[in-house]
One Martini backbone bead per residue (centre of mass of N, CA, C, O) as a GRO file, in nm:
protein
  373
    1MET     BB    1   0.094   0.037   0.024
    2SER     BB    2   0.084   0.352  -0.013
    3LYS     BB    3   0.120   0.655   0.130
    4GLN     BB    4  -0.143   0.785   0.021
    5GLU     BB    5  -0.335   0.557   0.107
    6ILE     BB    6  -0.274   0.569   0.407
    7GLN     BB    7  -0.370   0.861   0.444
    8GLU     BB    8  -0.658   0.811   0.346
    9VAL     BB    9  -0.734   0.612   0.570
   10ARG     BB   10  -0.671   0.802   0.811
   11LYS     BB   11  -0.865   1.024   0.729
   12HIS     BB   12  -1.122   0.800   0.751
   13GLN     BB   13  -1.061   0.744   1.054
   14ILE     BB   14  -1.293   0.748   1.307
   15ILE     BB   15  -1.175   0.511   1.475
   16LYS     BB   16  -0.963   0.574   1.769
   17ASP     BB   17  -0.893   0.409   2.030
   18ASP     BB   18  -1.206   0.365   2.097
   19GLU     BB   19  -1.270   0.642   1.941
   20ILE     BB   20  -1.442   0.920   1.823
   21ASP     BB   21  -1.380   1.120   1.540
   22LEU     BB   22  -1.544   1.407   1.478
   23ILE     BB   23  -1.380   1.540   1.254
   24ALA     BB   24  -1.378   1.299   1.061
   25LEU     BB   25  -1.685   1.271   1.046
   26ILE     BB   26  -1.748   1.554   0.930
   27LYS     BB   27  -1.568   1.533   0.678
   28THR     BB   28  -1.707   1.288   0.555
   29ILE     BB   29  -1.986   1.417   0.529
   30TRP     BB   30  -1.907   1.670   0.362
   31GLU     BB   31  -1.785   1.512   0.116
   32GLY     BB   32  -2.086   1.347   0.095
   33ARG     BB   33  -2.323   1.556   0.044
   34LYS     BB   34  -2.415   1.491  -0.247
   35THR     BB   35  -2.524   1.211  -0.185
   36ILE     BB   36  -2.742   1.310   0.010
   37TYR     BB   37  -2.890   1.494  -0.183
   38TYR     BB   38  -2.961   1.281  -0.394
   39SER     BB   39  -3.112   1.090  -0.205
   40VAL     BB   40  -3.325   1.290  -0.106
   41GLY     BB   41  -3.436   1.370  -0.385
   42VAL     BB   42  -3.531   1.091  -0.474
   43CYS     BB   43  -3.721   1.033  -0.232
   44VAL     BB   44  -3.901   1.284  -0.269
   45PHE     BB   45  -3.994   1.217  -0.553
   46ILE     BB   46  -4.125   0.947  -0.481
   47GLY     BB   47  -4.316   1.062  -0.264
   48LEU     BB   48  -4.474   1.250  -0.456
   49LEU     BB   49  -4.579   1.030  -0.638
   50ILE     BB   50  -4.734   0.881  -0.419
   51ALA     BB   51  -4.914   1.121  -0.324
   52PHE     BB   52  -5.044   1.188  -0.622
   53LEU     BB   53  -5.116   0.879  -0.723
   54SER     BB   54  -5.273   0.818  -0.490
   55PRO     BB   55  -5.558   0.745  -0.363
   56ALA     BB   56  -5.806   0.888  -0.203
   57LYS     BB   57  -5.888   0.897   0.149
   58TYR     BB   58  -6.173   0.846   0.370
   59THR     BB   59  -6.272   0.918   0.712
   60ALA     BB   60  -6.515   0.759   0.918
   61SER     BB   61  -6.692   0.811   1.239
   62ALA     BB   62  -6.810   0.653   1.553
   63THR     BB   63  -6.938   0.708   1.890
   64LEU     BB   64  -7.002   0.484   2.161
   65LEU     BB   65  -7.236   0.434   2.449
   66PRO     BB   66  -7.304   0.193   2.623
   67SER     BB   67  -7.485   0.049   2.840
   68SER     BB   68  -7.481   0.005   3.153
   69GLU     BB   69  -7.459  -0.186   3.411
   70LYS     BB   70  -7.692  -0.364   3.601
   71MET     BB   71  -7.830  -0.402   3.914
   72SER     BB   72  -7.963  -0.595   4.124
   73ASN     BB   73  -8.226  -0.551   4.341
   74ASN     BB   74  -8.125  -0.768   4.563
   75LEU     BB   75  -7.862  -0.615   4.658
   76GLY     BB   76  -7.882  -0.325   4.707
   77GLY     BB   77  -7.630  -0.180   4.894
   78LEU     BB   78  -7.412  -0.384   4.800
   79GLY     BB   79  -7.367  -0.274   4.514
   80ALA     BB   80  -7.256   0.005   4.594
   81LEU     BB   81  -7.020  -0.094   4.767
   82ALA     BB   82  -6.884  -0.260   4.542
   83GLY     BB   83  -6.840  -0.020   4.348
   84MET     BB   84  -6.652   0.142   4.544
   85ALA     BB   85  -6.442  -0.114   4.549
   86GLY     BB   86  -6.434  -0.231   4.234
   87VAL     BB   87  -6.683  -0.432   4.222
   88ASN     BB   88  -6.857  -0.642   3.979
   89LEU     BB   89  -7.152  -0.795   4.048
   90SER     BB   90  -7.314  -0.806   3.783
   91SER     BB   91  -7.111  -0.979   3.616
   92MET     BB   92  -7.098  -1.215   3.827
   93MET     BB   93  -7.440  -1.246   3.811
   94GLY     BB   94  -7.549  -1.185   3.512
   95GLN     BB   95  -7.628  -0.842   3.486
   96SER     BB   96  -7.590  -0.762   3.205
   97GLU     BB   97  -7.696  -0.551   2.939
   98GLY     BB   98  -7.486  -0.699   2.736
   99ILE     BB   99  -7.250  -0.709   2.528
  100PRO     BB  100  -6.936  -0.702   2.552
  101THR     BB  101  -6.716  -0.470   2.423
  102GLU     BB  102  -6.470  -0.666   2.368
  103ILE     BB  103  -6.659  -0.829   2.131
  104TYR     BB  104  -6.728  -0.633   1.897
  105PRO     BB  105  -6.520  -0.712   1.678
  106GLN     BB  106  -6.632  -1.006   1.649
  107VAL     BB  107  -6.913  -0.926   1.562
  108ILE     BB  108  -6.835  -0.767   1.299
  109ASN     BB  109  -6.653  -1.029   1.189
  110SER     BB  110  -6.891  -1.188   1.146
  111TYR     BB  111  -7.091  -1.344   0.926
  112PRO     BB  112  -7.376  -1.231   0.984
  113PHE     BB  113  -7.289  -0.935   0.972
  114LEU     BB  114  -7.147  -0.926   0.692
  115ASN     BB  115  -7.384  -1.042   0.526
  116GLU     BB  116  -7.578  -0.807   0.591
  117PHE     BB  117  -7.396  -0.572   0.495
  118VAL     BB  118  -7.355  -0.657   0.184
  119HIS     BB  119  -7.692  -0.621   0.144
  120GLU     BB  120  -7.672  -0.335   0.172
  121LYS     BB  121  -7.761  -0.017   0.066
  122PHE     BB  122  -7.576   0.220  -0.142
  123HIS     BB  123  -7.419   0.524  -0.240
  124PHE     BB  124  -7.272   0.543  -0.544
  125GLU     BB  125  -7.109   0.735  -0.777
  126ASP     BB  126  -7.155   0.522  -1.030
  127TYR     BB  127  -7.460   0.531  -0.920
  128ALA     BB  128  -7.792   0.624  -0.913
  129GLU     BB  129  -7.856   0.375  -0.751
  130PRO     BB  130  -7.878   0.186  -0.488
  131ILE     BB  131  -7.639  -0.058  -0.375
  132SER     BB  132  -7.475  -0.332  -0.304
  133ILE     BB  133  -7.178  -0.477  -0.245
  134TYR     BB  134  -7.233  -0.732  -0.398
  135ASP     BB  135  -7.323  -0.596  -0.667
  136TYR     BB  136  -7.059  -0.438  -0.702
  137VAL     BB  137  -6.872  -0.684  -0.723
  138VAL     BB  138  -7.016  -0.824  -0.958
  139ALA     BB  139  -6.974  -0.587  -1.159
  140ASP     BB  140  -6.653  -0.601  -1.140
  141THR     BB  141  -6.652  -0.926  -1.239
  142ILE     BB  142  -6.727  -0.863  -1.518
  143PRO     BB  143  -6.640  -0.948  -1.815
  144THR     BB  144  -6.479  -0.847  -2.077
  145LEU     BB  145  -6.432  -0.856  -2.409
  146GLY     BB  146  -6.132  -0.933  -2.406
  147SER     BB  147  -6.154  -1.171  -2.203
  148GLN     BB  148  -6.352  -1.334  -2.376
  149ILE     BB  149  -6.168  -1.377  -2.620
  150VAL     BB  150  -5.941  -1.521  -2.466
  151LYS     BB  151  -6.116  -1.750  -2.345
  152TYR     BB  152  -6.219  -1.850  -2.660
  153THR     BB  153  -5.913  -1.902  -2.760
  154ILE     BB  154  -5.651  -1.946  -2.591
  155GLY     BB  155  -5.841  -2.046  -2.326
  156LEU     BB  156  -6.022  -2.292  -2.415
  157PRO     BB  157  -5.920  -2.545  -2.263
  158TRP     BB  158  -5.967  -2.422  -1.975
  159THR     BB  159  -6.266  -2.361  -2.013
  160LEU     BB  160  -6.359  -2.655  -2.050
  161LYS     BB  161  -6.248  -2.762  -1.786
  162ASP     BB  162  -6.411  -2.575  -1.594
  163ALA     BB  163  -6.691  -2.660  -1.697
  164ILE     BB  164  -6.674  -2.959  -1.618
  165LEU     BB  165  -6.609  -2.922  -1.315
  166SER     BB  166  -6.854  -2.739  -1.244
  167SER     BB  167  -7.076  -2.943  -1.324
  168LYS     BB  168  -6.992  -3.153  -1.115
  169ASP     BB  169  -7.021  -2.979  -0.863
  170GLU     BB  170  -7.323  -2.912  -0.903
  171LEU     BB  171  -7.420  -3.203  -0.891
  172GLU     BB  172  -7.315  -3.262  -0.605
  173LYS     BB  173  -7.477  -3.034  -0.464
  174ASP     BB  174  -7.759  -3.155  -0.543
  175ILE     BB  175  -7.712  -3.433  -0.387
  176ILE     BB  176  -7.555  -3.294  -0.151
  177GLU     BB  177  -7.585  -3.229   0.200
  178TYR     BB  178  -7.375  -3.049   0.411
  179GLY     BB  179  -7.467  -2.818   0.632
  180VAL     BB  180  -7.295  -2.573   0.519
  181LEU     BB  181  -7.113  -2.317   0.426
  182ASN     BB  182  -7.137  -2.209   0.066
  183LEU     BB  183  -6.947  -1.996  -0.091
  184SER     BB  184  -6.897  -1.775  -0.320
  185GLU     BB  185  -6.677  -1.579  -0.477
  186GLU     BB  186  -6.835  -1.312  -0.445
  187GLU     BB  187  -6.890  -1.340  -0.140
  188ILE     BB  188  -6.595  -1.346  -0.049
  189ILE     BB  189  -6.515  -1.072  -0.163
  190ALA     BB  190  -6.725  -0.903  -0.010
  191LEU     BB  191  -6.634  -0.987   0.277
  192ASP     BB  192  -6.341  -0.885   0.249
  193VAL     BB  193  -6.408  -0.590   0.207
  194VAL     BB  194  -6.551  -0.546   0.482
  195PHE     BB  195  -6.325  -0.654   0.667
  196GLU     BB  196  -6.123  -0.415   0.577
  197LEU     BB  197  -6.302  -0.165   0.655
  198LEU     BB  198  -6.378  -0.239   0.940
  199GLU     BB  199  -6.333  -0.060   1.254
  200VAL     BB  200  -6.270  -0.148   1.608
  201ASP     BB  201  -6.263   0.051   1.908
  202VAL     BB  202  -6.181  -0.018   2.256
  203ASP     BB  203  -6.224   0.135   2.567
  204ASP     BB  204  -6.154   0.003   2.872
  205LYS     BB  205  -6.207   0.252   3.061
  206THR     BB  206  -6.480   0.389   2.921
  207GLY     BB  207  -6.637   0.202   2.688
  208LEU     BB  208  -6.577   0.306   2.420
  209VAL     BB  209  -6.699   0.297   2.075
  210LYS     BB  210  -6.520   0.278   1.760
  211VAL     BB  211  -6.630   0.341   1.427
  212SER     BB  212  -6.444   0.282   1.121
  213VAL     BB  213  -6.384   0.423   0.781
  214GLU     BB  214  -6.190   0.364   0.468
  215VAL     BB  215  -6.241   0.546   0.166
  216ASP     BB  216  -6.287   0.703  -0.167
  217GLU     BB  217  -6.573   0.799  -0.037
  218PRO     BB  218  -6.721   1.014   0.175
  219LEU     BB  219  -7.022   0.928   0.172
  220LEU     BB  220  -6.969   0.622   0.201
  221ALA     BB  221  -6.831   0.628   0.476
  222ALA     BB  222  -7.078   0.731   0.636
  223GLN     BB  223  -7.267   0.501   0.560
  224TYR     BB  224  -7.110   0.267   0.675
  225VAL     BB  225  -7.107   0.360   0.970
  226GLN     BB  226  -7.410   0.393   1.017
  227ASN     BB  227  -7.482   0.096   0.948
  228ALA     BB  228  -7.293  -0.046   1.149
  229VAL     BB  229  -7.420   0.073   1.404
  230LYS     BB  230  -7.705  -0.035   1.361
  231LEU     BB  231  -7.632  -0.338   1.347
  232LEU     BB  232  -7.497  -0.351   1.623
  233GLN     BB  233  -7.742  -0.274   1.788
  234ASP     BB  234  -7.929  -0.501   1.687
  235TYR     BB  235  -7.751  -0.735   1.778
  236VAL     BB  236  -7.742  -0.672   2.082
  237ILE     BB  237  -8.048  -0.664   2.129
  238GLU     BB  238  -8.110  -0.951   2.032
  239TYR     BB  239  -7.928  -1.095   2.235
  240LYS     BB  240  -8.045  -0.978   2.504
  241THR     BB  241  -8.373  -1.034   2.413
  242GLN     BB  242  -8.420  -1.333   2.342
  243GLN     BB  243  -8.559  -1.458   2.591
  244VAL     BB  244  -8.797  -1.250   2.626
  245ARG     BB  245  -8.907  -1.288   2.336
  246GLU     BB  246  -8.973  -1.586   2.362
  247ASN     BB  247  -9.168  -1.547   2.597
  248LEU     BB  248  -9.361  -1.359   2.447
  249LYS     BB  249  -9.436  -1.553   2.222
  250PHE     BB  250  -9.553  -1.775   2.400
  251VAL     BB  251  -9.769  -1.605   2.548
  252GLN     BB  252  -9.913  -1.505   2.291
  253GLU     BB  253 -10.005  -1.780   2.187
  254ARG     BB  254 -10.164  -1.861   2.441
  255TYR     BB  255 -10.352  -1.618   2.440
  256VAL     BB  256 -10.495  -1.678   2.172
  257GLU     BB  257 -10.603  -1.953   2.249
  258LYS     BB  258 -10.757  -1.871   2.518
  259LYS     BB  259 -10.939  -1.663   2.387
  260GLU     BB  260 -11.106  -1.858   2.219
  261GLU     BB  261 -11.197  -2.035   2.453
  262TYR     BB  262 -11.332  -1.811   2.616
  263GLU     BB  263 -11.538  -1.716   2.402
  264HIS     BB  264 -11.673  -1.993   2.367
  265ALA     BB  265 -11.756  -2.035   2.667
  266GLN     BB  266 -11.918  -1.774   2.693
  267MET     BB  267 -12.126  -1.830   2.473
  268GLU     BB  268 -12.243  -2.095   2.590
  269TYR     BB  269 -12.321  -1.995   2.869
  270PHE     BB  270 -12.516  -1.756   2.785
  271ASN     BB  271 -12.701  -1.917   2.602
  272TYR     BB  272 -12.797  -2.118   2.817
  273LYS     BB  273 -12.899  -1.903   3.017
  274ASP     BB  274 -13.107  -1.770   2.826
  275ALA     BB  275 -13.269  -2.038   2.759
  276HIS     BB  276 -13.300  -2.075   3.106
  277ARG     BB  277 -13.435  -1.827   3.259
  278ASN     BB  278 -13.743  -1.951   3.352
  279ILE     BB  279 -13.600  -2.166   3.513
  280VAL     BB  280 -13.580  -2.262   3.841
  281SER     BB  281 -13.360  -2.521   3.800
  282GLU     BB  282 -13.088  -2.408   3.675
  283ARG     BB  283 -12.874  -2.455   3.919
  284MET     BB  284 -12.933  -2.784   3.900
  285ASP     BB  285 -12.798  -2.803   3.635
  286PRO     BB  286 -12.532  -2.975   3.509
  287GLU     BB  287 -12.479  -2.812   3.248
  288PHE     BB  288 -12.460  -2.538   3.380
  289GLN     BB  289 -12.220  -2.610   3.567
  290ARG     BB  290 -12.020  -2.689   3.348
  291LEU     BB  291 -12.018  -2.417   3.193
  292ASN     BB  292 -11.934  -2.250   3.436
  293ASP     BB  293 -11.658  -2.388   3.484
  294VAL     BB  294 -11.537  -2.342   3.206
  295TYR     BB  295 -11.562  -2.034   3.219
  296ASP     BB  296 -11.390  -1.983   3.472
  297ILE     BB  297 -11.130  -2.110   3.375
  298ALA     BB  298 -11.095  -1.946   3.113
  299SER     BB  299 -11.097  -1.670   3.255
  300THR     BB  300 -10.852  -1.712   3.437
  301VAL     BB  301 -10.642  -1.782   3.220
  302TYR     BB  302 -10.682  -1.531   3.045
  303LYS     BB  303 -10.612  -1.315   3.260
  304SER     BB  304 -10.330  -1.426   3.326
  305LEU     BB  305 -10.214  -1.398   3.034
  306ALA     BB  306 -10.259  -1.094   3.011
  307GLN     BB  307 -10.060  -1.022   3.235
  308GLN     BB  308  -9.812  -1.171   3.116
  309LEU     BB  309  -9.804  -1.011   2.853
  310GLU     BB  310  -9.747  -0.733   2.976
  311GLN     BB  311  -9.491  -0.823   3.130
  312ALA     BB  312  -9.332  -0.913   2.878
  313LYS     BB  313  -9.326  -0.635   2.742
  314ILE     BB  314  -9.175  -0.496   2.973
  315SER     BB  315  -8.922  -0.678   2.966
  316VAL     BB  316  -8.828  -0.600   2.686
  317LYS     BB  317  -8.784  -0.303   2.754
  318GLU     BB  318  -8.584  -0.348   2.993
  319GLU     BB  319  -8.371  -0.535   2.817
  320THR     BB  320  -8.315  -0.302   2.633
  321PRO     BB  321  -8.061  -0.159   2.509
  322VAL     BB  322  -7.879   0.154   2.538
  323PHE     BB  323  -7.762   0.394   2.305
  324THR     BB  324  -7.495   0.637   2.282
  325VAL     BB  325  -7.427   0.889   2.047
  326LEU     BB  326  -7.164   1.096   2.066
  327GLU     BB  327  -7.049   1.042   1.756
  328PRO     BB  328  -7.148   1.087   1.462
  329ALA     BB  329  -7.167   1.041   1.138
  330LYS     BB  330  -6.957   1.205   0.895
  331VAL     BB  331  -6.873   1.386   0.625
  332PRO     BB  332  -6.577   1.400   0.485
  333PHE     BB  333  -6.345   1.659   0.357
  334GLU     BB  334  -6.080   1.530   0.443
  335LYS     BB  335  -5.817   1.356   0.375
  336SER     BB  336  -5.634   1.079   0.521
  337SER     BB  337  -5.527   0.966   0.237
  338PRO     BB  338  -5.251   1.082   0.158
  339ASN     BB  339  -4.986   1.217   0.360
  340THR     BB  340  -4.774   1.449   0.251
  341LYS     BB  341  -4.609   1.533   0.499
  342ILE     BB  342  -4.523   1.254   0.597
  343ILE     BB  343  -4.393   1.161   0.335
  344LEU     BB  344  -4.172   1.382   0.326
  345VAL     BB  345  -4.039   1.324   0.595
  346LEU     BB  346  -3.971   1.027   0.536
  347SER     BB  347  -3.805   1.086   0.280
  348VAL     BB  348  -3.580   1.248   0.414
  349PHE     BB  349  -3.488   1.032   0.616
  350LEU     BB  350  -3.437   0.811   0.410
  351GLY     BB  351  -3.234   0.965   0.235
  352GLY     BB  352  -3.029   1.018   0.461
  353PHE     BB  353  -2.980   0.724   0.536
  354ILE     BB  354  -2.880   0.634   0.258
  355GLY     BB  355  -2.650   0.837   0.230
  356PHE     BB  356  -2.487   0.748   0.478
  357GLY     BB  357  -2.461   0.456   0.389
  358ILE     BB  358  -2.296   0.511   0.133
  359ILE     BB  359  -2.054   0.652   0.258
  360PHE     BB  360  -1.971   0.427   0.467
  361GLY     BB  361  -1.962   0.201   0.259
  362LYS     BB  362  -1.728   0.308   0.091
  363ILE     BB  363  -1.519   0.321   0.311
  364LEU     BB  364  -1.529   0.023   0.389
  365TRP     BB  365  -1.463  -0.090   0.106
  366ASN     BB  366  -1.189   0.052   0.065
  367ASN     BB  367  -1.051  -0.066   0.314
  368ILE     BB  368  -1.077  -0.360   0.237
  369LYS     BB  369  -0.925  -0.344  -0.033
  370LYS     BB  370  -0.656  -0.226   0.077
  371TYR     BB  371  -0.590  -0.448   0.282
  372PHE     BB  372  -0.594  -0.688   0.071
  373ASN     BB  373  -0.378  -0.541  -0.125
   0.00000   0.00000   0.00000
């Protein structure tokens, strides 16, 4: 190694005797400043391309406050004392007002919820009339004329193969009942679209639930959030009131049956009584006594069911959870992404990091080459 090369190595030797030479470090960075400028410029240019060419996204959200848990009346003052001590006796004794907020994300990502959501109609900018997400996905998957030509020319062998296999599968589906969900390709695509759209954040401390959506249409984002909140409320209400609604349905069916029996027994009893009004021994008549007993029993059962029916209706009202929408869904006016400022800042940092890496990489590579030579 020549004397000049040795001096060059020492000149760029930043670490000397286990210490960092700041002067050598600054000189090395200053001499490679053009590399840093070029690197930062290239990264900023790429960042601007990303910022201006990426489709604009708009975010809409809504904040919910589910009804708080209610304490059983039998607890009395014990419930209040337990609440002051930080103990939730209502949840321990099964007296919660609805589905725990912690599982709201699982509720929204469940198949029943997503399947109902994809068939709700929304106003898309490309369509004059509101359509569902499923119909929108199906419209996007309709093959174009060019793809159809390719399908029946170059891809004809594969087209015939797929047709034969699909016909066999359809025949098997007609013969065999699997008893499980068998979704079509369009349904899977639609469910995936909704699955990626809806986001649910639950604040464990306050219990607030935030539902947000980010799409490329501001009006559509607000529609998605508003509909998701409504479906979530309906789902929680249906879950919480399922038992009392089943009890109401049962009582109502029995009430209708006993009402008919009561009216029939009443009609027979009073008709018989009117027909034998002038007979002195009417109260000694066994038929009269039988009709009277039947009427009394039917009347008692009917009145009891009427009371139970009203109580069941009240129970449904009492068990129905109440949601408070603290922040309703609004149509966003400013795009949420891409964020040009953040992209530029990250581009500058990335460009500087790459520039420094190139400078020190060159020095390390030159030193390795010189030492090996």
